[in-house]
């Protein structure tokens, strides 16, 4: 490790510990010595000058908090002496100049994707099951167990074999001590799948469609329609009960409204019309099987990189997220924007404190006004519920150095890169403009990834400092570790490790290019992210209530 501490901006009055520092230790940066007054764990920050209660704390060059009590030079920043603070913001016009990265080495690259009739290109080819209401979830669970097991899409064979071994040992000797607890070191796709060009069968179970308010059903219908129209989806089976708020004609109308030329194979079944549950399930399986044979005839073909749409997300964040993984993903984002592709940055509670920076990058006043309105309405809703954006950092975030929401947000926004803002989207709105798009979602990992896919993301880059085992049903999710310790400890979920940035052996640009090339391989089906191999297919619609 080249350095023990890091200053992120000349305006900062805190330094970041890149490794564990001990009380009494003297560390040096830019010919200045700092005598540490207490232990400073890696990822945490310490003050570089004596400070009084009420003083501003700056990091990344912006306000991220204020002192609640006096703090001495060389002492640690923590929740006992710091509270969240952020600057006000307003649209000031567009004077932003962006220097796009050099993409000459990538200009001839393409990816092999699934070309859809609407001109979009998918990075995968899935068949999805959509319930119009939670009452159909149990039927989908039965169908899932059958189809995944029989068609080679199950990710639980290791655990089934382990359970069988336990049962056998229990019957034969009554002892479980000699049962082999090891598992294969990596996951791979089964080679004997009958549908070679179908990447999986996905089930969008949810808790909506009835009860609640009619607006919830309306938003859910648009969300499910967006998944039906998603370029990574080749065909759909819809199961409806019949009496729910989200009626079949409404869902079908949403699908057609988003794409009047919709032509994917689609199976539509209503249980109260069919009557017998067994007949419903058998019919769904048979007709889906017929549909799978149709989409299996589709093959990957070359596509230019401007057809890619990548969602960027962080979860289980730590004090290194805004220093290693997020800036590296941000550089990857800038590369794709420079080549005409789309980036989707969401999680509005995690843009608190960086609003002005984002507004200054918007050339369209209408987008700026939309962003301001969405942010303020969201924060007002949260405040009325007795909370606030300041409650966003989780206990795990705080334990690993993210003390305030503004600090977390400043690092989180790095994922989007530095390009101008092309558009601002509300939940379920489709990204249509090349460039960086801001999408209103909660910070909640699954609610956010669910929304990104609905807005058109065909890959998701998911950074984590603590380890987050999640994915998306239709959008391959690539996990990127902020530190090498996590990458080693949780090898089964991490795809790329940006720890070398912290260790000083690789630059942000080098890691960003590595991530970019990985995306192209993933988009071409040459490599499967761990989340895909583990069937981490999480799906949670946002009901527009209070969710951080």
CSV table of N, CA, C and O in Angstrom, one decimal, residues 126-210:
chain,number,residue,atom,x,y,z
A,126,UNK,N,-34.8,-14.3,-21.8
A,126,UNK,CA,-35.5,-14.9,-20.7
A,126,UNK,C,-37.0,-15.1,-21.1
A,126,UNK,O,-37.6,-14.3,-21.8
A,127,UNK,N,-37.6,-16.1,-20.5
A,127,UNK,CA,-39.1,-16.2,-20.5
A,127,UNK,C,-39.5,-15.8,-19.1
A,127,UNK,O,-38.9,-16.3,-18.1
A,128,UNK,N,-40.5,-14.9,-19.0
A,128,UNK,CA,-40.9,-14.5,-17.6
A,128,UNK,C,-42.4,-14.8,-17.4
A,128,UNK,O,-43.2,-14.9,-18.3
A,129,UNK,N,-42.6,-15.1,-16.1
A,129,UNK,CA,-44.0,-15.3,-15.6
A,129,UNK,C,-44.4,-14.1,-14.8
A,129,UNK,O,-43.7,-13.7,-13.9
A,130,UNK,N,-45.6,-13.6,-15.2
A,130,UNK,CA,-46.1,-12.4,-14.5
A,130,UNK,C,-47.4,-12.7,-13.8
A,130,UNK,O,-48.4,-13.0,-14.5
A,131,UNK,N,-47.5,-12.5,-12.5
A,131,UNK,CA,-48.8,-12.6,-11.9
A,131,UNK,C,-49.4,-11.2,-11.8
A,131,UNK,O,-48.8,-10.2,-11.4
A,132,UNK,N,-50.7,-11.1,-12.1
A,132,UNK,CA,-51.4,-9.8,-12.0
A,132,UNK,C,-51.7,-9.5,-10.5
A,132,UNK,O,-51.9,-8.3,-10.2
A,133,UNK,N,-51.6,-10.5,-9.6
A,133,UNK,CA,-51.9,-10.3,-8.2
A,133,UNK,C,-51.2,-11.4,-7.4
A,133,UNK,O,-50.9,-12.4,-7.9
A,134,UNK,N,-51.0,-11.0,-6.1
A,134,UNK,CA,-50.2,-11.9,-5.2
A,134,UNK,C,-50.9,-13.3,-5.0
A,134,UNK,O,-50.3,-14.3,-4.7
A,135,UNK,N,-52.2,-13.4,-5.3
A,135,UNK,CA,-53.0,-14.6,-5.2
A,135,UNK,C,-52.4,-15.7,-6.1
A,135,UNK,O,-52.6,-16.9,-5.8
A,136,UNK,N,-51.7,-15.3,-7.1
A,136,UNK,CA,-51.2,-16.3,-8.1
A,136,UNK,C,-49.7,-16.7,-7.7
A,136,UNK,O,-49.2,-17.6,-8.4
A,137,UNK,N,-49.2,-16.2,-6.7
A,137,UNK,CA,-47.8,-16.5,-6.3
A,137,UNK,C,-47.6,-18.0,-6.0
A,137,UNK,O,-46.6,-18.6,-6.4
A,138,UNK,N,-48.6,-18.6,-5.4
A,138,UNK,CA,-48.4,-20.0,-5.0
A,138,UNK,C,-48.4,-20.9,-6.3
A,138,UNK,O,-47.6,-21.8,-6.4
A,139,UNK,N,-49.2,-20.5,-7.2
A,139,UNK,CA,-49.2,-21.3,-8.5
A,139,UNK,C,-47.9,-21.1,-9.2
A,139,UNK,O,-47.4,-22.1,-9.8
A,140,UNK,N,-47.3,-19.9,-9.2
A,140,UNK,CA,-46.0,-19.7,-9.8
A,140,UNK,C,-44.9,-20.5,-9.1
A,140,UNK,O,-44.0,-20.9,-9.7
A,141,UNK,N,-45.0,-20.6,-7.8
A,141,UNK,CA,-44.0,-21.4,-7.0
A,141,UNK,C,-44.0,-22.9,-7.5
A,141,UNK,O,-43.0,-23.5,-7.6
A,142,UNK,N,-45.2,-23.4,-7.7
A,142,UNK,CA,-45.3,-24.8,-8.2
A,142,UNK,C,-44.7,-24.9,-9.6
A,142,UNK,O,-43.9,-25.8,-9.9
A,143,UNK,N,-45.1,-24.0,-10.5
A,143,UNK,CA,-44.5,-24.0,-11.9
A,143,UNK,C,-43.0,-23.8,-11.9
A,143,UNK,O,-42.3,-24.5,-12.6
A,144,UNK,N,-42.5,-22.9,-11.0
A,144,UNK,CA,-41.1,-22.7,-10.9
A,144,UNK,C,-40.3,-23.9,-10.6
A,144,UNK,O,-39.3,-24.3,-11.2
A,145,UNK,N,-40.8,-24.6,-9.5
A,145,UNK,CA,-40.1,-25.8,-9.1
A,145,UNK,C,-40.0,-26.8,-10.2
A,145,UNK,O,-39.0,-27.5,-10.4
A,146,UNK,N,-41.1,-27.0,-10.9
A,146,UNK,CA,-41.1,-28.0,-12.0
A,146,UNK,C,-40.2,-27.6,-13.2
A,146,UNK,O,-39.3,-28.3,-13.6
A,147,UNK,N,-40.4,-26.4,-13.7
A,147,UNK,CA,-39.7,-25.9,-14.9
A,147,UNK,C,-38.2,-25.8,-14.6
A,147,UNK,O,-37.3,-26.2,-15.4
A,148,UNK,N,-37.8,-25.1,-13.5
A,148,UNK,CA,-36.4,-24.9,-13.2
A,148,UNK,C,-35.7,-26.3,-13.1
A,148,UNK,O,-34.5,-26.5,-13.6
A,149,UNK,N,-36.3,-27.2,-12.3
A,149,UNK,CA,-35.6,-28.5,-12.1
A,149,UNK,C,-35.5,-29.3,-13.4
A,149,UNK,O,-34.5,-29.9,-13.7
A,150,UNK,N,-36.6,-29.4,-14.2
A,150,UNK,CA,-36.7,-30.3,-15.3
A,150,UNK,C,-36.0,-29.7,-16.5
A,150,UNK,O,-35.5,-30.5,-17.4
A,151,UNK,N,-35.8,-28.4,-16.6
A,151,UNK,CA,-35.2,-27.8,-17.8
A,151,UNK,C,-33.8,-27.3,-17.5
A,151,UNK,O,-33.2,-26.6,-18.4
A,152,UNK,N,-33.2,-27.6,-16.4
A,152,UNK,CA,-31.8,-27.3,-16.1
A,152,UNK,C,-31.5,-25.9,-15.6
A,152,UNK,O,-30.4,-25.4,-15.8
A,153,UNK,N,-32.5,-25.2,-15.0
A,153,UNK,CA,-32.3,-23.8,-14.6
A,153,UNK,C,-32.2,-23.7,-13.1
A,153,UNK,O,-32.1,-22.5,-12.6
A,154,UNK,N,-32.3,-24.7,-12.4
A,154,UNK,CA,-32.2,-24.7,-10.9
A,154,UNK,C,-30.8,-24.4,-10.5
A,154,UNK,O,-29.8,-24.8,-11.0
A,155,UNK,N,-30.7,-23.6,-9.4
A,155,UNK,CA,-29.4,-23.3,-8.8
A,155,UNK,C,-29.2,-24.0,-7.4
A,155,UNK,O,-28.3,-23.6,-6.7
A,156,UNK,N,-30.0,-25.0,-7.1
A,156,UNK,CA,-30.0,-25.6,-5.8
A,156,UNK,C,-29.6,-27.0,-5.8
A,156,UNK,O,-29.7,-27.7,-4.8
A,157,UNK,N,-29.0,-27.5,-6.9
A,157,UNK,CA,-28.7,-28.9,-7.0
A,157,UNK,C,-27.6,-29.3,-5.9
A,157,UNK,O,-27.7,-30.4,-5.3
A,158,UNK,N,-26.7,-28.4,-5.6
A,158,UNK,CA,-25.6,-28.7,-4.6
A,158,UNK,C,-26.3,-28.9,-3.2
A,158,UNK,O,-25.9,-29.8,-2.5
A,159,UNK,N,-27.3,-28.1,-2.9
A,159,UNK,CA,-27.9,-28.2,-1.6
A,159,UNK,C,-28.8,-29.4,-1.6
A,159,UNK,O,-29.0,-30.0,-0.5
A,160,UNK,N,-29.4,-29.8,-2.7
A,160,UNK,CA,-30.3,-31.0,-2.7
A,160,UNK,C,-29.4,-32.2,-2.5
A,160,UNK,O,-29.7,-33.1,-1.7
A,161,UNK,N,-28.2,-32.2,-3.1
A,161,UNK,CA,-27.3,-33.4,-2.9
A,161,UNK,C,-26.8,-33.4,-1.5
A,161,UNK,O,-26.7,-34.5,-0.9
A,162,UNK,N,-26.5,-32.3,-0.9
A,162,UNK,CA,-26.1,-32.2,0.5
A,162,UNK,C,-27.2,-32.7,1.4
A,162,UNK,O,-26.9,-33.5,2.3
A,163,UNK,N,-28.4,-32.3,1.2
A,163,UNK,CA,-29.5,-32.8,2.0
A,163,UNK,C,-29.7,-34.3,1.9
A,163,UNK,O,-30.0,-35.0,2.9
A,164,UNK,N,-29.6,-34.8,0.7
A,164,UNK,CA,-29.7,-36.2,0.5
A,164,UNK,C,-28.6,-37.0,1.2
A,164,UNK,O,-28.9,-38.1,1.8
A,165,UNK,N,-27.4,-36.4,1.2
A,165,UNK,CA,-26.3,-37.0,2.0
A,165,UNK,C,-26.6,-37.0,3.5
A,165,UNK,O,-26.3,-38.0,4.2
A,166,UNK,N,-27.2,-35.9,4.0
A,166,UNK,CA,-27.5,-35.9,5.4
A,166,UNK,C,-28.6,-36.9,5.7
A,166,UNK,O,-28.5,-37.6,6.8
A,167,UNK,N,-29.6,-37.0,4.9
A,167,UNK,CA,-30.6,-38.0,5.1
A,167,UNK,C,-30.1,-39.4,5.1
A,167,UNK,O,-30.5,-40.2,6.0
A,168,UNK,N,-29.2,-39.7,4.1
A,168,UNK,CA,-28.7,-41.0,4.1
A,168,UNK,C,-27.8,-41.4,5.3
A,168,UNK,O,-27.9,-42.5,5.9
A,169,UNK,N,-27.0,-40.4,5.7
A,169,UNK,CA,-26.1,-40.7,6.9
A,169,UNK,C,-27.0,-40.8,8.1
A,169,UNK,O,-26.7,-41.7,9.0
A,170,UNK,N,-28.1,-40.1,8.2
A,170,UNK,CA,-28.9,-40.2,9.4
A,170,UNK,C,-29.6,-41.5,9.5
A,170,UNK,O,-29.7,-42.1,10.6
A,171,UNK,N,-30.0,-42.1,8.3
A,171,UNK,CA,-30.6,-43.4,8.3
A,171,UNK,C,-29.6,-44.5,8.6
A,171,UNK,O,-30.0,-45.5,9.2
A,172,UNK,N,-28.4,-44.4,8.0
A,172,UNK,CA,-27.5,-45.5,8.1
A,172,UNK,C,-26.7,-45.5,9.4
A,172,UNK,O,-26.5,-46.6,10.0
A,173,UNK,N,-26.3,-44.4,9.9
A,173,UNK,CA,-25.4,-44.4,11.1
A,173,UNK,C,-26.0,-43.6,12.3
A,173,UNK,O,-25.5,-43.7,13.4
A,174,UNK,N,-26.9,-42.7,11.9
A,174,UNK,CA,-27.4,-41.8,12.9
A,174,UNK,C,-26.4,-40.6,13.2
A,174,UNK,O,-26.7,-39.7,14.0
A,175,UNK,N,-25.3,-40.6,12.5
A,175,UNK,CA,-24.3,-39.5,12.7
A,175,UNK,C,-24.1,-38.7,11.5
A,175,UNK,O,-24.1,-39.2,10.4
A,176,UNK,N,-24.0,-37.4,11.6
A,176,UNK,CA,-23.8,-36.5,10.5
A,176,UNK,C,-22.4,-36.0,10.4
A,176,UNK,O,-22.1,-35.2,9.5
A,177,UNK,N,-21.5,-36.5,11.2
A,177,UNK,CA,-20.1,-35.9,11.3
A,177,UNK,C,-19.3,-36.2,10.1
A,177,UNK,O,-18.5,-35.4,9.7
A,178,UNK,N,-19.6,-37.3,9.4
A,178,UNK,CA,-18.7,-37.6,8.2
A,178,UNK,C,-19.3,-37.2,6.9
A,178,UNK,O,-18.8,-37.5,5.8
A,179,UNK,N,-20.4,-36.4,6.9
A,179,UNK,CA,-21.0,-35.9,5.7
A,179,UNK,C,-20.1,-34.8,5.1
A,179,UNK,O,-19.7,-33.9,5.8
A,180,UNK,N,-19.8,-34.9,3.9
A,180,UNK,CA,-18.9,-33.9,3.2
A,180,UNK,C,-19.7,-32.6,3.1
A,180,UNK,O,-20.8,-32.5,2.5
A,181,UNK,N,-19.1,-31.5,3.7
A,181,UNK,CA,-19.8,-30.2,3.7
A,181,UNK,C,-19.2,-29.3,2.6
A,181,UNK,O,-19.6,-28.1,2.5
A,182,UNK,N,-18.3,-29.8,1.8
A,182,UNK,CA,-17.7,-28.9,0.8
A,182,UNK,C,-18.6,-28.8,-0.5
A,182,UNK,O,-19.5,-29.7,-0.7
A,183,UNK,N,-18.5,-27.7,-1.2
A,183,UNK,CA,-19.2,-27.5,-2.4
A,183,UNK,C,-18.2,-27.1,-3.5
A,183,UNK,O,-17.1,-26.7,-3.2
A,184,UNK,N,-18.7,-27.2,-4.7
A,184,UNK,CA,-17.8,-26.8,-5.8
A,184,UNK,C,-17.4,-25.3,-5.6
A,184,UNK,O,-18.2,-24.5,-5.2
A,185,UNK,N,-16.2,-25.0,-6.0
A,185,UNK,CA,-15.7,-23.6,-5.8
A,185,UNK,C,-16.3,-22.6,-6.7
A,185,UNK,O,-16.2,-21.4,-6.4
A,186,UNK,N,-16.9,-22.9,-7.8
A,186,UNK,CA,-17.5,-22.0,-8.6
A,186,UNK,C,-18.8,-22.6,-9.2
A,186,UNK,O,-19.0,-23.8,-9.3
A,187,UNK,N,-19.7,-21.7,-9.7
A,187,UNK,CA,-20.9,-22.1,-10.3
A,187,UNK,C,-20.8,-22.1,-11.8
A,187,UNK,O,-20.2,-21.2,-12.3
A,188,UNK,N,-21.4,-23.0,-12.5
A,188,UNK,CA,-21.4,-23.0,-13.9
A,188,UNK,C,-22.8,-23.4,-14.4
A,188,UNK,O,-23.5,-24.0,-13.7
A,189,UNK,N,-23.1,-23.0,-15.7
A,189,UNK,CA,-24.3,-23.3,-16.2
A,189,UNK,C,-24.3,-24.8,-16.6
A,189,UNK,O,-23.3,-25.3,-17.1
A,190,UNK,N,-25.4,-25.5,-16.4
A,190,UNK,CA,-25.5,-26.9,-16.8
A,190,UNK,C,-25.4,-27.0,-18.3
A,190,UNK,O,-25.9,-26.2,-19.1
A,191,UNK,N,-24.6,-28.0,-18.8
A,191,UNK,CA,-24.4,-28.2,-20.2
A,191,UNK,C,-25.5,-28.9,-21.0
A,191,UNK,O,-25.6,-28.9,-22.2
A,192,UNK,N,-26.5,-29.4,-20.2
A,192,UNK,CA,-27.5,-30.2,-20.8
A,192,UNK,C,-28.9,-29.6,-20.9
A,192,UNK,O,-29.9,-30.2,-21.0
A,193,UNK,N,-28.9,-28.2,-20.9
A,193,UNK,CA,-30.2,-27.5,-21.0
A,193,UNK,C,-30.8,-27.8,-22.4
A,193,UNK,O,-30.1,-27.6,-23.4
A,194,UNK,N,-32.1,-28.2,-22.4
A,194,UNK,CA,-32.7,-28.4,-23.7
A,194,UNK,C,-32.9,-27.2,-24.6
A,194,UNK,O,-32.9,-27.3,-25.8
A,195,UNK,N,-33.0,-26.0,-24.0
A,195,UNK,CA,-33.2,-24.8,-24.7
A,195,UNK,C,-31.9,-23.9,-24.6
A,195,UNK,O,-31.8,-23.1,-23.7
A,196,UNK,N,-31.0,-24.2,-25.5
A,196,UNK,CA,-29.7,-23.6,-25.5
A,196,UNK,C,-29.7,-22.1,-25.5
A,196,UNK,O,-28.8,-21.4,-25.0
A,197,UNK,N,-30.6,-21.5,-26.2
A,197,UNK,CA,-30.7,-20.0,-26.4
A,197,UNK,C,-31.6,-19.3,-25.5
A,197,UNK,O,-31.9,-18.1,-25.6
A,198,UNK,N,-32.1,-20.0,-24.5
A,198,UNK,CA,-33.0,-19.4,-23.4
A,198,UNK,C,-32.1,-19.4,-22.2
A,198,UNK,O,-31.8,-20.4,-21.6
A,199,UNK,N,-31.9,-18.2,-21.7
A,199,UNK,CA,-31.0,-18.0,-20.5
A,199,UNK,C,-31.6,-18.3,-19.2
A,199,UNK,O,-30.9,-18.5,-18.2
A,200,UNK,N,-32.9,-18.4,-19.2
A,200,UNK,CA,-33.6,-18.7,-17.9
A,200,UNK,C,-35.1,-18.5,-18.0
A,200,UNK,O,-35.6,-17.8,-18.9
A,201,UNK,N,-35.8,-19.0,-17.0
A,201,UNK,CA,-37.2,-18.7,-16.8
A,201,UNK,C,-37.4,-18.0,-15.5
A,201,UNK,O,-36.9,-18.5,-14.4
A,202,UNK,N,-38.0,-16.8,-15.5
A,202,UNK,CA,-38.0,-16.0,-14.3
A,202,UNK,C,-39.5,-15.7,-13.9
A,202,UNK,O,-40.4,-15.7,-14.7
A,203,UNK,N,-39.6,-15.5,-12.6
A,203,UNK,CA,-41.0,-15.4,-12.0
A,203,UNK,C,-41.0,-14.1,-11.2
A,203,UNK,O,-40.3,-14.0,-10.2
A,204,UNK,N,-41.9,-13.2,-11.6
A,204,UNK,CA,-42.0,-11.9,-11.0
A,204,UNK,C,-43.0,-11.9,-9.9
A,204,UNK,O,-44.0,-11.1,-9.9
A,205,UNK,N,-42.9,-12.7,-8.9
A,205,UNK,CA,-43.8,-12.7,-7.8
A,205,UNK,C,-43.7,-11.4,-7.0
A,205,UNK,O,-42.7,-10.9,-6.9
A,206,UNK,N,-44.9,-11.0,-6.5
A,206,UNK,CA,-44.9,-9.7,-5.8
A,206,UNK,C,-46.1,-9.7,-4.8
A,206,UNK,O,-46.9,-10.7,-4.8
A,207,UNK,N,-46.3,-8.7,-4.1
A,207,UNK,CA,-47.3,-8.6,-3.1
A,207,UNK,C,-48.4,-7.6,-3.4
A,207,UNK,O,-49.2,-7.2,-2.6
A,208,UNK,N,-48.5,-7.3,-4.7
A,208,UNK,CA,-49.5,-6.2,-5.1
A,208,UNK,C,-50.6,-6.8,-6.0
A,208,UNK,O,-50.8,-7.9,-6.1
A,209,UNK,N,-51.2,-5.8,-6.7
A,209,UNK,CA,-52.3,-6.2,-7.6
A,209,UNK,C,-53.7,-6.1,-7.1
A,209,UNK,O,-54.7,-6.0,-7.8
A,210,UNK,N,-53.8,-6.1,-5.7
A,210,UNK,CA,-55.1,-5.9,-5.1
A,210,UNK,C,-54.9,-5.4,-3.7
A,210,UNK,O,-53.8,-5.4,-3.2
